Amino acid sequence: MARMKFLCDADRCIECNACVTACKNEHEVPWGMNRRRVVTINDGKPGERSVSMACMHCTDAPCAAVCPVDCFYTTADAVVLHSKDLCIGCGYCFYACPFGAPQYPKVGNFGSRGKMDKCTFCAGGPEADGSKEEYEKYGANRLAEGKLPLCAEMCSTKSLLAGDGDVIAQIYKERVSRRGYGSGAWGWQTAYREAIAT
Amino acid sequence: MVGILAKLLMQVRFLAGALALAFLITIAAPAAAQQPSSVNPTASAVQERQLLQELNRIQGRVSIPDRKSDVLEQPAGRDWRQWHQVTLRWIGAIAILGTLALLVVFYLARGQVKLERGFSGRKIVRFSAVERFVHWLTATCFLVLAVSGLNVTFGKALLLPLLGPSAFSTWSELAKYSHNFLSFPFTIGVILIFLMWIGSNIPNRTDVEWVKRGGGIIGKDHPPAGHFNAGQKMIYWIVVLGGGASAVTGYLLLFPFYGTEISGMQLAQIVHSVVAVLFIAAMLGHIYIGTIGMEGAFEAMGEGTVDVNWAKEHHPLWLEDELTRTKETQAQAAARPAE
Ligand code: HEM
Ligand code: SF4
Ligand code: SF4
């Protein structure tokens, strides 16, 4: 089984937001929630870089550890998923997540934030693969259809890579050695406790 | 005269211009020579490691209207996880189980504090109906807040295996709603307690004496005390300050990201949970002394009256005050001729 990961090559990202749009459309993510976003660092200054970020599907995921109802599970592909039936909308996963991935339908309201929603690596949820219930709660399950996440597929510069961690690390390494520079795999040290040696 | 001066000025200007040009050329020349054959576009690029070393977080700009999403990376989340899953559980378990163990040992060693002279059968009013209502309002809310709060900290370790995922989630959601809603009457109760009893809870000289003699907890000593002794005053201030701190941090958690950002939310949770577990531990002591720990104490908050002998032994100065006050009012009533 593969160990699924995301990698955003910041030296290629042009902040076109195609990944964001693809994700919103594929999973019909409601208003106010973004499973993926593009953050631009040093905007307008020399050395500016943009990074497309969603759930990184961490190794030993912090969100899963702090969840008071233990509603997370990790698939055989190391994708971190959760059950919306069990989630109580406490918001703790957002405090623990190093990447700001968890989203809530009700922002900062009294009582409940509603069921948490986040990137599923296009792998759906606990319901039967490809079922209507699964689609309504978690969006499309492309992994079950043998396809990789749509955000990476739609990336206009192929900056965003999604797939088996070893394979995308290899692609990135080759890129870096061919072009002679690379600012590294953003978030990998924090998410996977490993960086890519280039 | 003026013409000569103007000419001079022109010459100076020309000289200065020539100098500046020469200077520019000298500094520009090596820069041009250093120009590499291929451009390195990452020469000034932001580096993840460097940004993390500077602030331990990476923040930028996003085009979506969600301010908190502009934090790209905050490894501090992992530290908060360690706090919540390990440190807090240790602090909570030691504070609460430790207090319980101490109370059991104390009860076995000391037993109940008995009334030395027994019950006299004569009663004196200690707390009015309003005072008792406020006390029990706050106390019930506190118990629900404590149980529903501890469920967030320990529930999945203790209850989840018993209830199973679905029932545990239903219970936790219910607990969460009660925690959120009962926070309001609890806060009102704490404010009323603060106002109602502040007068008799200012530390004074009697308290020094009381503390010096260990409050008469060990042995048969009965150091004098007014309406509240030093121990009760401590409970009062724990409730007022602990209640205040848990309310402020609790409302920050209840209305997340209003004026706080991610590190503020983590800090609010840390303060809230530490204050909460220590508060719970302190209240265990309070509940003990008010029930099985001391004979004749519960009725003060139960029925509102206490036995006169109880008052004599535990709050002699308060009893004196009460007696002189009733005498005065009786005397006044007697002095006023009936019409
Ligand atoms: C007075 C107003 C209070 C408010 C507004 C408040 C609010 C909150 C909120 C919003 C949470 C986060 C968990 C969740 O969303 O369910 C929480 C957690 C918690 N509260 Fe309170 N609370 C208050 C008072 C108290 C008191 C008096 C206690 C103690 C008796 C307490 C004990 C706890 C505990 C133990 C946690 C869980 C900490 C953790 O493990 O993260 N709270 N509270
Ligand atoms: S990125 Fe956040 S939400 Fe995703 S697995 Fe890691 S901690 Fe959980
Ligand atoms: S919001 Fe839901 S998923 Fe996140 S920690 Fe709370 S219960 Fe778990």
Coordinates of C-alpha atoms and ligand atoms in Angstrom, one line a residue:
Chain A
M1 CA 0.0 0.0 0.0
A2 CA 1.1 3.5 -0.8
R3 CA 1.7 6.2 1.8
M4 CA -0.2 9.1 0.3
K5 CA 1.2 12.6 0.7
F6 CA 0.9 16.1 -0.8
L7 CA 3.8 18.1 -1.9
C8 CA 3.7 21.7 -3.1
D9 CA 6.6 22.9 -5.1
A10 CA 6.6 26.5 -4.0
D11 CA 9.0 27.5 -6.8
R12 CA 6.3 26.6 -9.3
C13 CA 3.1 27.7 -7.6
I14 CA 1.7 30.8 -9.3
E15 CA -1.2 31.3 -6.9
C16 CA -3.8 30.7 -9.7
N17 CA -6.1 28.9 -7.2
A18 CA -7.0 26.2 -9.7
C19 CA -6.5 23.6 -6.9
V20 CA -8.8 25.5 -4.6
T21 CA -11.5 25.8 -7.3
A22 CA -11.2 22.2 -8.4
C23 CA -11.6 21.0 -4.8
K24 CA -14.6 23.2 -4.0
N25 CA -16.3 22.0 -7.2
E26 CA -15.5 18.3 -7.0
H27 CA -16.7 18.0 -3.4
E28 CA -19.4 20.7 -3.5
V29 CA -17.7 22.3 -0.4
P30 CA -20.2 24.8 1.0
W31 CA -19.6 28.6 1.2
G32 CA -17.2 29.7 3.9
M33 CA -15.3 26.5 4.0
N34 CA -12.0 25.8 2.1
R35 CA -10.5 22.4 2.3
R36 CA -7.6 23.8 0.3
R37 CA -6.1 27.3 0.2
V38 CA -3.1 29.1 -1.2
V39 CA -1.1 31.2 1.2
T40 CA 1.3 33.7 -0.2
I41 CA 4.3 34.6 1.9
N42 CA 6.1 37.9 1.5
D43 CA 3.4 39.0 -0.8
G44 CA 4.7 41.7 -3.3
K45 CA 8.2 41.5 -1.9
P46 CA 11.3 40.0 -3.5
G47 CA 11.4 36.2 -2.7
E48 CA 7.6 35.9 -2.5
R49 CA 6.4 32.4 -2.6
S50 CA 2.9 30.8 -2.7
V51 CA 2.1 27.4 -1.1
S52 CA -1.1 25.5 -1.7
M53 CA -2.1 23.9 1.6
A54 CA -4.7 21.5 2.7
C55 CA -4.7 18.6 5.2
M56 CA -1.3 17.0 4.9
H57 CA -2.5 13.6 6.3
C58 CA 0.1 13.7 9.0
T59 CA 2.0 10.8 10.4
D60 CA 0.6 10.3 14.0
A61 CA -1.9 13.0 13.3
P62 CA -2.3 15.7 16.0
C63 CA -6.0 16.2 15.2
A64 CA -6.8 12.6 15.8
A65 CA -4.9 12.6 19.1
V66 CA -6.8 15.6 20.6
C67 CA -10.3 14.7 19.3
P68 CA -12.4 14.2 22.5
V69 CA -14.6 11.7 20.8
D70 CA -11.9 9.9 18.9
C71 CA -13.7 10.1 15.5
F72 CA -10.6 9.9 13.3
Y73 CA -9.2 6.9 11.5
T74 CA -6.3 6.3 9.2
T75 CA -6.8 4.3 6.0
A76 CA -4.4 1.7 4.6
D77 CA -3.1 4.5 2.3
A78 CA -2.3 6.6 5.4
V79 CA -5.1 9.0 4.6
V80 CA -6.5 10.7 7.7
L81 CA -10.3 10.6 7.7
H82 CA -13.0 11.2 10.2
S83 CA -16.6 10.4 10.9
K84 CA -19.1 13.3 10.8
D85 CA -21.6 11.2 12.6
L86 CA -19.3 11.1 15.7
C87 CA -17.8 14.6 15.5
I88 CA -19.3 17.0 18.1
G89 CA -17.9 20.2 16.6
C90 CA -15.7 21.1 19.5
G91 CA -13.0 22.8 17.3
Y92 CA -10.1 21.1 19.1
C93 CA -8.7 19.6 15.9
F94 CA -8.1 23.1 14.6
Y95 CA -6.1 24.1 17.6
A96 CA -3.8 21.0 17.2
C97 CA -3.6 21.0 13.4
P98 CA -0.3 22.5 12.3
F99 CA -1.7 23.4 8.9
G100 CA -5.1 25.0 9.7
A101 CA -6.9 22.2 7.8
P102 CA -10.1 21.5 9.7
Q103 CA -13.1 23.7 8.7
Y104 CA -16.5 24.2 10.3
P105 CA -19.8 25.1 8.8
K106 CA -20.6 27.6 11.5
V107 CA -17.8 30.0 12.3
G108 CA -17.2 31.1 15.8
N109 CA -20.8 30.7 16.9
F110 CA -22.1 29.9 20.4
G111 CA -22.4 26.2 21.2
S112 CA -21.5 24.1 18.3
R113 CA -19.4 24.8 15.2
G114 CA -21.2 22.0 13.3
K115 CA -19.6 18.9 11.9
M116 CA -15.9 19.4 11.0
D117 CA -15.0 19.2 7.4
K118 CA -11.5 18.8 5.9
C119 CA -9.6 17.5 2.9
T120 CA -10.1 13.7 2.5
F121 CA -7.4 13.2 -0.1
C122 CA -10.4 12.6 -2.3
A123 CA -11.0 9.4 -0.3
G124 CA -14.5 10.0 1.1
G125 CA -15.5 8.8 4.5
P126 CA -16.6 5.8 6.5
E127 CA -19.7 5.2 4.4
A128 CA -19.7 2.8 1.6
D129 CA -17.3 3.9 -1.2
G130 CA -19.0 6.0 -3.8
S131 CA -22.4 6.0 -2.0
K132 CA -24.7 9.0 -2.0
E133 CA -24.4 9.4 1.7
E134 CA -20.6 9.4 1.5
Y135 CA -20.8 12.1 -1.3
E136 CA -23.1 14.3 0.7
K137 CA -21.0 14.3 3.8
Y138 CA -17.4 14.0 2.5
G139 CA -17.5 14.6 -1.2
A140 CA -16.2 12.4 -4.0
N141 CA -14.2 9.3 -3.4
R142 CA -11.7 9.4 -6.3
L143 CA -9.3 7.1 -4.6
A144 CA -11.8 4.3 -4.7
E145 CA -12.1 4.9 -8.4
G146 CA -8.3 4.6 -8.8
K147 CA -7.8 8.3 -9.3
L148 CA -5.6 10.7 -7.4
P149 CA -6.8 14.0 -5.8
L150 CA -8.3 16.4 -8.3
C151 CA -6.4 19.5 -7.0
A152 CA -3.1 18.1 -8.0
E153 CA -4.5 16.9 -11.3
M154 CA -5.8 20.4 -12.1
C155 CA -2.7 22.2 -11.0
S156 CA -1.7 24.5 -13.9
T157 CA 2.0 24.3 -13.3
K158 CA 2.2 20.8 -11.8
S159 CA 3.4 22.5 -8.6
L160 CA 1.1 20.5 -6.5
L161 CA 1.8 16.8 -6.4
A162 CA -0.4 14.2 -4.7
G163 CA 0.3 10.5 -4.5
D164 CA 2.6 7.9 -3.0
G165 CA 5.1 9.8 -0.9
D166 CA 8.1 8.0 -2.3
V167 CA 7.0 8.7 -5.9
I168 CA 6.3 12.4 -5.5
A169 CA 9.5 12.9 -3.5
Q170 CA 11.4 11.3 -6.4
I171 CA 9.7 13.6 -8.9
Y172 CA 10.6 16.6 -6.8
K173 CA 14.2 15.5 -6.3
E174 CA 14.6 15.1 -10.1
R175 CA 13.1 18.5 -10.7
V176 CA 15.4 20.2 -8.2
S177 CA 18.5 18.6 -9.6
R178 CA 17.6 19.5 -13.2
R179 CA 16.7 23.1 -12.6
G180 CA 19.3 23.6 -9.9
Y181 CA 17.2 25.0 -7.0
G182 CA 14.3 24.1 -4.8
S183 CA 13.0 25.6 -1.6
G184 CA 12.1 22.2 -0.2
A185 CA 8.9 20.3 0.5
W186 CA 6.9 22.7 2.6
G187 CA 5.4 21.2 5.7
W188 CA 7.0 17.8 5.4
Q189 CA 9.1 18.1 8.4
T190 CA 6.2 19.1 10.6
A191 CA 3.7 16.6 9.0
Y192 CA 5.8 13.6 8.4
R193 CA 8.9 14.2 10.5
E194 CA 11.1 14.0 7.4
A195 CA 12.3 16.3 4.8
I196 CA 13.4 15.5 1.2
A197 CA 17.1 15.6 0.8
T198 CA 17.9 17.4 -2.5
Chain B
M1 CA 29.7 90.3 -7.9
V2 CA 26.5 88.3 -8.3
G3 CA 27.7 87.1 -11.8
I4 CA 30.9 85.7 -10.4
L5 CA 29.1 83.9 -7.6
A6 CA 26.6 82.3 -10.0
K7 CA 29.5 81.1 -12.2
L8 CA 31.2 79.5 -9.2
L9 CA 28.1 77.8 -8.2
M10 CA 27.7 76.3 -11.7
Q11 CA 31.2 74.9 -11.5
V12 CA 30.7 73.4 -8.2
R13 CA 27.5 71.7 -9.4
F14 CA 29.2 70.3 -12.4
L15 CA 32.0 69.0 -10.3
A16 CA 29.6 67.3 -7.9
G17 CA 27.7 65.7 -10.8
A18 CA 30.8 64.3 -12.4
L19 CA 31.9 62.9 -9.0
A20 CA 28.6 61.2 -8.4
L21 CA 28.7 59.7 -11.9
A22 CA 32.2 58.3 -11.3
F23 CA 31.1 56.9 -8.0
L24 CA 28.1 55.1 -9.5
I25 CA 30.2 53.6 -12.2
T26 CA 32.8 52.3 -9.7
I27 CA 30.2 50.5 -7.6
A28 CA 28.2 49.2 -10.6
A29 CA 31.2 47.7 -12.3
P30 CA 31.9 44.8 -9.9
A31 CA 28.1 44.1 -9.6
A32 CA 27.9 43.7 -13.4
A33 CA 31.0 41.4 -13.4
Q34 CA 29.4 39.2 -10.8
Q35 CA 26.2 38.6 -12.8
P36 CA 26.0 34.8 -13.2
S37 CA 25.4 33.3 -16.6
S38 CA 22.0 31.9 -15.4
V39 CA 19.6 33.6 -13.0
N40 CA 19.0 32.0 -9.6
P41 CA 15.4 32.8 -8.9
T42 CA 15.6 31.4 -5.4
A43 CA 18.4 33.6 -4.2
S44 CA 16.1 35.7 -2.1
A45 CA 13.2 33.2 -1.8
V46 CA 11.6 32.7 1.6
Q47 CA 12.8 29.5 3.2
E48 CA 10.6 27.4 5.3
R49 CA 13.2 26.4 7.9
Q50 CA 14.3 30.0 8.4
L51 CA 10.7 31.3 8.8
L52 CA 10.0 28.5 11.3
Q53 CA 13.2 29.3 13.2
E54 CA 12.2 33.0 13.4
L55 CA 8.7 32.7 14.7
N56 CA 7.9 29.0 14.9
R57 CA 5.0 29.7 12.5
I58 CA 4.6 30.8 8.9
Q59 CA 2.0 33.4 8.0
G60 CA 1.1 34.9 4.7
R61 CA -1.8 36.4 2.8
V62 CA -4.8 34.5 1.5
S63 CA -7.5 35.6 -0.9
I64 CA -10.3 34.1 1.0
P65 CA -12.1 36.1 3.6
D66 CA -11.0 33.9 6.5
R67 CA -8.4 35.7 8.6
K68 CA -7.3 32.6 10.5
S69 CA -6.5 30.7 7.4
D70 CA -3.5 32.9 6.6
V71 CA -1.4 30.9 9.0
L72 CA 0.2 28.4 6.7
E73 CA 2.0 26.4 9.4
Q74 CA 2.0 26.4 13.2
P75 CA 4.0 23.5 14.6
A76 CA 2.9 24.8 18.0
G77 CA -0.2 22.7 17.4
R78 CA 1.9 19.6 18.1
D79 CA 3.0 21.2 21.4
W80 CA -0.6 21.9 22.3
R81 CA -1.5 18.3 21.5
Q82 CA 1.3 17.1 23.9
W83 CA -0.2 19.5 26.5
H84 CA -3.7 18.3 26.1
Q85 CA -3.0 14.6 25.8
V86 CA -0.2 14.2 28.3
T87 CA 0.6 17.1 30.6
L88 CA -3.0 18.2 31.3
R89 CA -4.1 14.6 32.1
W90 CA -1.3 14.2 34.6
I91 CA -2.1 17.6 36.3
G92 CA -5.8 16.8 36.4
A93 CA -5.4 13.2 37.6
I94 CA -2.9 14.2 40.3
A95 CA -4.9 17.2 41.5
I96 CA -8.2 15.4 41.6
L97 CA -7.2 11.9 42.7
G98 CA -4.6 13.3 45.0
T99 CA -7.2 15.4 46.8
L100 CA -9.6 12.5 47.0
A101 CA -6.9 10.3 48.5
L102 CA -5.9 13.0 51.0
L103 CA -9.5 13.4 52.1
V104 CA -9.9 9.7 52.6
V105 CA -6.7 9.5 54.6
F106 CA -7.8 12.5 56.6
Y107 CA -11.3 11.1 57.3
L108 CA -9.8 7.8 58.4
A109 CA -7.3 9.5 60.7
R110 CA -9.4 12.4 62.1
G111 CA -12.9 11.3 61.5
Q112 CA -15.8 13.7 61.6
V113 CA -15.3 16.9 63.5
K114 CA -17.9 16.4 66.2
L115 CA -19.9 19.0 68.2
E116 CA -18.2 18.8 71.6
R117 CA -21.2 19.9 73.5
G118 CA -23.7 18.1 71.3
F119 CA -26.8 19.7 69.8
S120 CA -28.5 22.3 72.0
G121 CA -31.7 22.1 69.9
R122 CA -31.8 25.9 69.6
K123 CA -31.2 27.2 66.1
I124 CA -29.9 30.4 64.7
V125 CA -30.3 31.6 61.1
R126 CA -27.1 31.5 59.2
F127 CA -28.0 31.9 55.5
S128 CA -31.1 33.5 54.1
A129 CA -33.2 31.9 51.4
V130 CA -31.6 34.1 48.8
E131 CA -28.1 33.2 49.9
R132 CA -28.9 29.5 49.8
F133 CA -30.5 29.8 46.4
V134 CA -27.4 31.5 45.0
H135 CA -25.1 28.9 46.6
W136 CA -27.0 26.0 45.2
L137 CA -27.5 27.6 41.8
T138 CA -23.7 28.0 41.5
A139 CA -23.0 24.6 43.0
T140 CA -25.3 22.6 40.6
C141 CA -23.9 24.5 37.6
F142 CA -20.4 23.8 38.9
L143 CA -21.0 20.1 39.2
V144 CA -22.4 19.9 35.6
L145 CA -19.6 22.0 34.3
A146 CA -17.0 19.9 36.1
V147 CA -18.4 16.6 34.8
S148 CA -19.0 17.8 31.2
G149 CA -15.6 19.5 31.2
L150 CA -13.7 16.5 32.5
N151 CA -15.5 14.5 29.8
V152 CA -13.5 16.4 27.3
T153 CA -10.2 15.7 29.1
F154 CA -10.7 12.1 30.2
G155 CA -14.0 10.9 28.6
K156 CA -12.5 9.0 25.6
A157 CA -10.1 7.2 27.9
L158 CA -12.7 6.3 30.6
L159 CA -16.1 6.3 29.1
L160 CA -15.6 5.6 25.4
P161 CA -14.6 2.0 25.9
L162 CA -17.8 1.5 28.1
L163 CA -20.3 3.3 25.9
G164 CA -19.0 2.6 22.4
P165 CA -18.4 5.4 19.8
S166 CA -22.0 6.3 19.0
A167 CA -23.4 6.5 22.5
F168 CA -20.3 8.3 23.7
S169 CA -20.6 10.9 21.0
T170 CA -24.3 11.5 21.8
W171 CA -23.4 11.9 25.5
S172 CA -20.5 14.2 24.7
E173 CA -22.6 16.4 22.5
L174 CA -25.1 16.7 25.3
A175 CA -22.4 17.3 27.8
K176 CA -20.9 20.0 25.6
Y177 CA -24.3 21.8 25.3
S178 CA -24.8 21.7 29.0
H179 CA -21.3 23.0 29.6
N180 CA -21.9 25.9 27.2
F181 CA -25.4 26.8 28.4
L182 CA -24.8 26.4 32.2
S183 CA -21.8 28.6 31.9
F184 CA -24.2 31.6 32.0
P185 CA -26.1 30.9 35.3
F186 CA -22.7 29.8 36.8
T187 CA -21.2 33.1 35.9
I188 CA -24.1 35.0 37.4
G189 CA -23.9 32.9 40.5
V190 CA -20.2 33.7 40.9
I191 CA -20.9 37.4 40.5
L192 CA -23.7 37.2 43.1
I193 CA -21.5 35.3 45.5
F194 CA -18.8 37.9 45.1
L195 CA -21.2 40.8 45.9
M196 CA -23.2 39.0 48.6
W197 CA -20.3 37.8 50.8
I198 CA -17.5 40.2 50.0
G199 CA -18.2 42.1 53.3
S200 CA -17.4 39.1 55.5
N201 CA -14.5 37.8 53.5
I202 CA -11.9 40.4 53.8
P203 CA -8.9 38.9 55.6
N204 CA -8.3 40.4 59.1
R205 CA -6.4 39.7 62.3
T206 CA -8.7 36.9 63.5
D207 CA -7.6 35.0 60.4
V208 CA -3.9 35.1 61.3
E209 CA -4.7 33.6 64.7
W210 CA -7.0 31.0 63.1
V211 CA -4.3 29.9 60.6
K212 CA -1.6 29.9 63.3
R213 CA -3.7 27.4 65.3
G214 CA -4.3 25.3 62.2
G215 CA -8.0 26.1 62.1
G216 CA -8.5 23.6 64.9
I217 CA -8.6 20.9 62.2
I218 CA -6.2 18.7 64.0
G219 CA -7.0 18.2 67.7
K220 CA -9.9 19.7 69.7
D221 CA -8.8 23.4 69.3
H222 CA -11.4 26.0 68.3
P223 CA -9.7 29.2 67.3
P224 CA -12.3 32.0 67.2
A225 CA -13.8 33.1 63.9
G226 CA -16.4 35.6 62.6
H227 CA -19.0 34.9 60.0
F228 CA -16.4 33.1 57.9
N229 CA -13.2 31.6 59.1
A230 CA -9.9 31.9 57.2
G231 CA -10.5 28.5 55.5
Q232 CA -13.9 29.6 54.3
K233 CA -12.5 32.9 53.1
M234 CA -10.0 30.9 51.1
I235 CA -12.8 29.0 49.5
Y236 CA -14.6 32.2 48.8
W237 CA -11.6 33.7 47.0
I238 CA -11.0 30.4 45.1
V239 CA -14.6 30.6 43.9
V240 CA -14.4 34.3 43.0
L241 CA -11.0 34.2 41.3
G242 CA -11.2 30.7 39.9
G243 CA -14.8 31.3 38.7
G244 CA -13.7 34.6 37.2
A245 CA -10.7 33.0 35.4
S246 CA -12.7 30.0 34.1
A247 CA -15.5 32.3 32.9
V248 CA -13.2 34.7 31.0
T249 CA -11.2 31.8 29.4
G250 CA -14.3 29.8 28.9
Y251 CA -16.0 32.6 27.0
L252 CA -12.9 33.0 24.8
L253 CA -13.3 29.3 24.0
L254 CA -17.0 29.6 23.4
F255 CA -16.6 32.5 21.0
P256 CA -13.5 31.3 19.2
F257 CA -11.3 33.7 17.1
Y258 CA -13.1 36.8 18.2
G259 CA -10.1 38.9 18.9
T260 CA -7.9 35.9 19.5
E261 CA -6.0 34.0 17.0
I262 CA -4.7 30.4 17.0
S263 CA -2.0 30.9 19.8
G264 CA -4.6 32.9 21.8
M265 CA -7.1 30.0 21.6
Q266 CA -4.5 27.5 22.7
L267 CA -3.5 29.7 25.6
A268 CA -7.2 30.2 26.6
Q269 CA -7.7 26.4 26.6
I270 CA -4.5 25.9 28.7
V271 CA -5.5 28.4 31.3
H272 CA -9.1 27.2 31.4
S273 CA -8.2 23.6 31.9
V274 CA -5.6 24.2 34.6
V275 CA -7.8 26.5 36.5
A276 CA -10.7 24.0 36.1
V277 CA -8.9 21.0 37.5
L278 CA -7.4 22.9 40.4
F279 CA -10.9 24.4 41.1
I280 CA -12.4 21.0 41.1
A281 CA -9.8 19.7 43.5
A282 CA -10.4 22.6 45.9
M283 CA -14.2 22.1 45.7
L284 CA -13.8 18.5 46.7
G285 CA -12.3 19.7 49.9
H286 CA -15.1 22.2 50.3
I287 CA -17.8 19.5 49.7
Y288 CA -16.0 17.2 52.2
I289 CA -16.0 19.7 55.0
G290 CA -19.6 20.8 54.3
T291 CA -21.0 17.2 54.5
I292 CA -19.3 14.3 56.2
G293 CA -16.3 16.3 57.4
M294 CA -18.1 18.3 60.1
E295 CA -21.1 17.6 62.2
G296 CA -23.8 20.2 62.0
A297 CA -22.3 22.0 59.0
F298 CA -24.5 20.9 56.2
E299 CA -27.7 22.4 57.7
A300 CA -26.2 25.9 57.3
M301 CA -26.7 25.6 53.6
G302 CA -29.4 23.0 53.8
E303 CA -32.1 24.6 56.0
G304 CA -30.3 27.9 56.5
T305 CA -30.0 27.5 60.3
V306 CA -27.3 26.1 62.5
D307 CA -27.4 24.8 66.1
V308 CA -26.3 27.5 68.6
N309 CA -23.6 25.1 70.0
W310 CA -22.2 24.7 66.5
A311 CA -22.0 28.5 66.1
K312 CA -20.4 28.8 69.6
E313 CA -17.7 26.3 68.7
H314 CA -16.9 27.3 65.1
H315 CA -18.0 30.9 64.7
P316 CA -18.1 32.5 68.3
L317 CA -17.5 36.0 67.1
W318 CA -20.3 35.8 64.5
L319 CA -22.7 34.4 67.2
E320 CA -21.9 37.3 69.5
D321 CA -22.6 39.8 66.8
E322 CA -25.8 38.1 65.9
L323 CA -27.0 37.9 69.5
T324 CA -26.2 41.6 70.2
R325 CA -27.9 42.6 67.0
T326 CA -31.1 40.7 67.9
K327 CA -31.0 42.1 71.4
E328 CA -30.7 45.6 70.0
T329 CA -33.6 45.2 67.7
Q330 CA -35.7 43.6 70.5
A331 CA -34.7 46.5 72.8
Q332 CA -35.7 49.0 70.0
A333 CA -39.0 47.3 69.6
A334 CA -39.6 47.4 73.3
A335 CA -38.6 51.0 73.6
R336 CA -41.0 52.0 70.9
P337 CA -44.4 52.4 72.7
A338 CA -47.3 50.7 71.2
E339 CA -49.8 53.1 69.7
Ligands
HEM1 C1 -18.0 29.9 33.4 C2 -18.0 29.8 32.2 C3 -17.4 28.6 31.4 C4 -17.4 28.6 30.1 C5 -18.0 29.6 29.1 C6 -16.8 27.4 29.7 C7 -16.5 27.0 28.4 C8 -15.8 25.9 28.0 C9 -15.5 25.6 26.6 C10 -16.1 26.3 25.4 C11 -14.7 24.5 26.6 C12 -14.2 23.8 25.4 C13 -14.7 22.4 25.2 C14 -16.0 22.4 24.5 O1 -16.2 23.2 23.6 O2 -16.9 21.6 24.9 C15 -14.5 24.1 28.0 C16 -13.7 23.1 28.4 C17 -13.6 22.7 29.7 N1 -14.1 23.3 30.8 FE1 -15.2 25.0 30.8 N2 -16.4 26.7 30.8 C18 -16.7 27.4 31.9 C19 -16.6 27.1 33.2 C20 -15.9 25.9 33.6 C21 -15.8 25.5 35.0 C22 -16.3 26.2 36.2 C23 -15.2 24.3 35.0 C24 -14.8 23.4 36.1 C25 -15.6 23.0 37.0 C26 -14.8 24.0 33.6 C27 -14.1 22.9 33.2 C28 -13.8 22.6 31.9 C29 -12.9 21.5 31.6 C30 -12.3 20.5 32.5 C31 -12.8 21.6 30.2 C32 -12.0 20.6 29.3 C33 -10.6 21.0 29.1 C34 -9.9 20.2 28.1 O3 -9.7 19.0 28.4 O4 -9.6 20.7 27.0 N3 -15.3 25.0 32.8 N4 -15.1 25.0 28.8
SF4_2 S1 -2.9 18.3 8.5 FE1 -4.2 18.8 10.3 S2 -6.1 17.8 9.9 FE2 -4.6 16.9 8.4 S3 -3.9 15.1 9.5 FE3 -2.5 16.7 10.0 S4 -3.3 17.6 11.9 FE4 -4.9 16.3 11.0
SF4_3 S1 -14.4 19.2 15.9 FE1 -15.1 17.1 15.7 S2 -13.3 16.1 14.7 FE2 -12.5 18.0 15.5 S3 -11.8 17.4 17.5 FE3 -13.9 18.1 17.8 S4 -15.1 16.3 17.7 FE4 -13.1 15.7 16.9

